[in-house]
Amino acid sequence: MSEDLPAPVLLRGPADDKEATVIGSFVLGAIVGGAAVWLYGPQIRAFVEDRTRTARGRAAGTLQAAFEGLQAAKEKLEGERGIGGL
């Protein structure tokens, strides 16, 4: 009975030449991408670090301003609650 079962998809060859080309391109791209990261990894990390430094600073400033605004709103609500508010 087991000889009647079709082979799993991974064990069969590509259905056509286009599929083989796509698979080959994917594997080649993975190899080339891995080699690029291996060779140029430190330079890529330094470039990204340099480009994102100002953005991280702005984001931190925005988060600090939001925190201060929420803190002030909390203190105002607590003050109103103590005076006879909610």
PDB file of C-alpha atoms in Angstrom:
ATOM      1  CA  MET A   1       0.000   0.000   0.000  1.00  0.00           C
ATOM      2  CA  SER A   2       2.838   2.433   0.745  1.00  0.00           C
ATOM      3  CA  GLU A   3       4.071   2.279  -2.858  1.00  0.00           C
ATOM      4  CA  ASP A   4       0.798   3.915  -3.986  1.00  0.00           C
ATOM      5  CA  LEU A   5       1.443   7.090  -1.962  1.00  0.00           C
ATOM      6  CA  PRO A   6       2.825  10.129  -3.790  1.00  0.00           C
ATOM      7  CA  ALA A   7       6.254  11.413  -2.766  1.00  0.00           C
ATOM      8  CA  PRO A   8       6.245  14.349  -0.353  1.00  0.00           C
ATOM      9  CA  VAL A   9       6.556  17.716  -2.050  1.00  0.00           C
ATOM     10  CA  LEU A  10      10.067  18.297  -0.695  1.00  0.00           C
ATOM     11  CA  LEU A  11      11.325  15.015  -2.159  1.00  0.00           C
ATOM     12  CA  ARG A  12       9.977  15.668  -5.633  1.00  0.00           C
ATOM     13  CA  GLY A  13      11.879  17.757  -8.135  1.00  0.00           C
ATOM     14  CA  PRO A  14      10.653  21.176  -9.261  1.00  0.00           C
ATOM     15  CA  ALA A  15       7.425  21.107 -11.246  1.00  0.00           C
ATOM     16  CA  ASP A  16       8.895  23.180 -14.057  1.00  0.00           C
ATOM     17  CA  ASP A  17      11.928  25.262 -15.056  1.00  0.00           C
ATOM     18  CA  LYS A  18      10.405  28.478 -13.677  1.00  0.00           C
ATOM     19  CA  GLU A  19      10.091  26.960 -10.212  1.00  0.00           C
ATOM     20  CA  ALA A  20      13.693  25.717 -10.399  1.00  0.00           C
ATOM     21  CA  THR A  21      14.830  29.230 -11.371  1.00  0.00           C
ATOM     22  CA  VAL A  22      12.952  30.780  -8.450  1.00  0.00           C
ATOM     23  CA  ILE A  23      14.414  28.292  -5.967  1.00  0.00           C
ATOM     24  CA  GLY A  24      17.913  28.748  -7.386  1.00  0.00           C
ATOM     25  CA  SER A  25      17.603  32.533  -7.229  1.00  0.00           C
ATOM     26  CA  PHE A  26      16.465  32.348  -3.607  1.00  0.00           C
ATOM     27  CA  VAL A  27      19.383  30.135  -2.594  1.00  0.00           C
ATOM     28  CA  LEU A  28      21.883  32.304  -4.477  1.00  0.00           C
ATOM     29  CA  GLY A  29      20.460  35.451  -2.864  1.00  0.00           C
ATOM     30  CA  ALA A  30      20.702  33.899   0.597  1.00  0.00           C
ATOM     31  CA  ILE A  31      24.335  32.952   0.003  1.00  0.00           C
ATOM     32  CA  VAL A  32      25.287  36.368  -1.391  1.00  0.00           C
ATOM     33  CA  GLY A  33      23.408  38.174   1.401  1.00  0.00           C
ATOM     34  CA  GLY A  34      25.106  36.074   4.052  1.00  0.00           C
ATOM     35  CA  ALA A  35      28.512  36.740   2.504  1.00  0.00           C
ATOM     36  CA  ALA A  36      27.821  40.492   2.394  1.00  0.00           C
ATOM     37  CA  VAL A  37      26.872  40.560   6.067  1.00  0.00           C
ATOM     38  CA  TRP A  38      29.923  38.468   6.950  1.00  0.00           C
ATOM     39  CA  LEU A  39      32.277  40.763   5.022  1.00  0.00           C
ATOM     40  CA  TYR A  40      30.663  44.157   5.654  1.00  0.00           C
ATOM     41  CA  GLY A  41      28.775  43.573   8.934  1.00  0.00           C
ATOM     42  CA  PRO A  42      30.794  46.021  11.066  1.00  0.00           C
ATOM     43  CA  GLN A  43      30.543  48.786   8.447  1.00  0.00           C
ATOM     44  CA  ILE A  44      26.785  48.208   8.059  1.00  0.00           C
ATOM     45  CA  ARG A  45      26.265  48.370  11.825  1.00  0.00           C
ATOM     46  CA  ALA A  46      28.333  51.568  12.110  1.00  0.00           C
ATOM     47  CA  PHE A  47      26.368  53.179   9.256  1.00  0.00           C
ATOM     48  CA  VAL A  48      23.007  52.297  10.812  1.00  0.00           C
ATOM     49  CA  GLU A  49      24.174  53.472  14.243  1.00  0.00           C
ATOM     50  CA  ASP A  50      25.271  56.815  12.813  1.00  0.00           C
ATOM     51  CA  ARG A  51      22.049  57.354  10.852  1.00  0.00           C
ATOM     52  CA  THR A  52      19.713  56.457  13.713  1.00  0.00           C
ATOM     53  CA  ARG A  53      21.468  58.354  16.502  1.00  0.00           C
ATOM     54  CA  THR A  54      19.552  61.615  15.909  1.00  0.00           C
ATOM     55  CA  ALA A  55      16.243  59.804  15.448  1.00  0.00           C
ATOM     56  CA  ARG A  56      16.688  58.007  18.766  1.00  0.00           C
ATOM     57  CA  GLY A  57      17.466  61.319  20.465  1.00  0.00           C
ATOM     58  CA  ARG A  58      14.328  62.943  19.069  1.00  0.00           C
ATOM     59  CA  ALA A  59      12.219  59.944  20.073  1.00  0.00           C
ATOM     60  CA  ALA A  60      13.596  60.072  23.604  1.00  0.00           C
ATOM     61  CA  GLY A  61      12.783  63.786  23.821  1.00  0.00           C
ATOM     62  CA  THR A  62       9.250  63.198  22.587  1.00  0.00           C
ATOM     63  CA  LEU A  63       8.694  60.405  25.090  1.00  0.00           C
ATOM     64  CA  GLN A  64      10.031  62.586  27.913  1.00  0.00           C
ATOM     65  CA  ALA A  65       7.671  65.431  26.959  1.00  0.00           C
ATOM     66  CA  ALA A  66       4.725  63.024  26.821  1.00  0.00           C
ATOM     67  CA  PHE A  67       5.658  61.630  30.232  1.00  0.00           C
ATOM     68  CA  GLU A  68       5.838  65.110  31.734  1.00  0.00           C
ATOM     69  CA  GLY A  69       2.450  66.027  30.229  1.00  0.00           C
ATOM     70  CA  LEU A  70       0.826  62.889  31.586  1.00  0.00           C
ATOM     71  CA  GLN A  71       2.432  63.461  34.986  1.00  0.00           C
ATOM     72  CA  ALA A  72       1.046  67.009  35.095  1.00  0.00           C
ATOM     73  CA  ALA A  73      -2.433  65.775  34.104  1.00  0.00           C
ATOM     74  CA  LYS A  74      -2.289  63.110  36.813  1.00  0.00           C
ATOM     75  CA  GLU A  75      -1.288  65.661  39.442  1.00  0.00           C
ATOM     76  CA  LYS A  76      -4.084  68.005  38.332  1.00  0.00           C
ATOM     77  CA  LEU A  77      -6.688  65.231  38.539  1.00  0.00           C
ATOM     78  CA  GLU A  78      -5.441  64.161  41.942  1.00  0.00           C
ATOM     79  CA  GLY A  79      -5.614  67.773  43.133  1.00  0.00           C
ATOM     80  CA  GLU A  80      -9.183  68.167  41.894  1.00  0.00           C
ATOM     81  CA  ARG A  81     -10.181  64.897  43.506  1.00  0.00           C
ATOM     82  CA  GLY A  82      -8.809  66.036  46.870  1.00  0.00           C
ATOM     83  CA  ILE A  83     -10.622  69.398  46.716  1.00  0.00           C
ATOM     84  CA  GLY A  84     -14.021  67.820  46.217  1.00  0.00           C
ATOM     85  CA  GLY A  85     -13.818  66.744  42.648  1.00  0.00           C
ATOM     86  CA  LEU A  86     -14.315  63.129  41.636  1.00  0.00           C
TER      87      LEU A  86
END
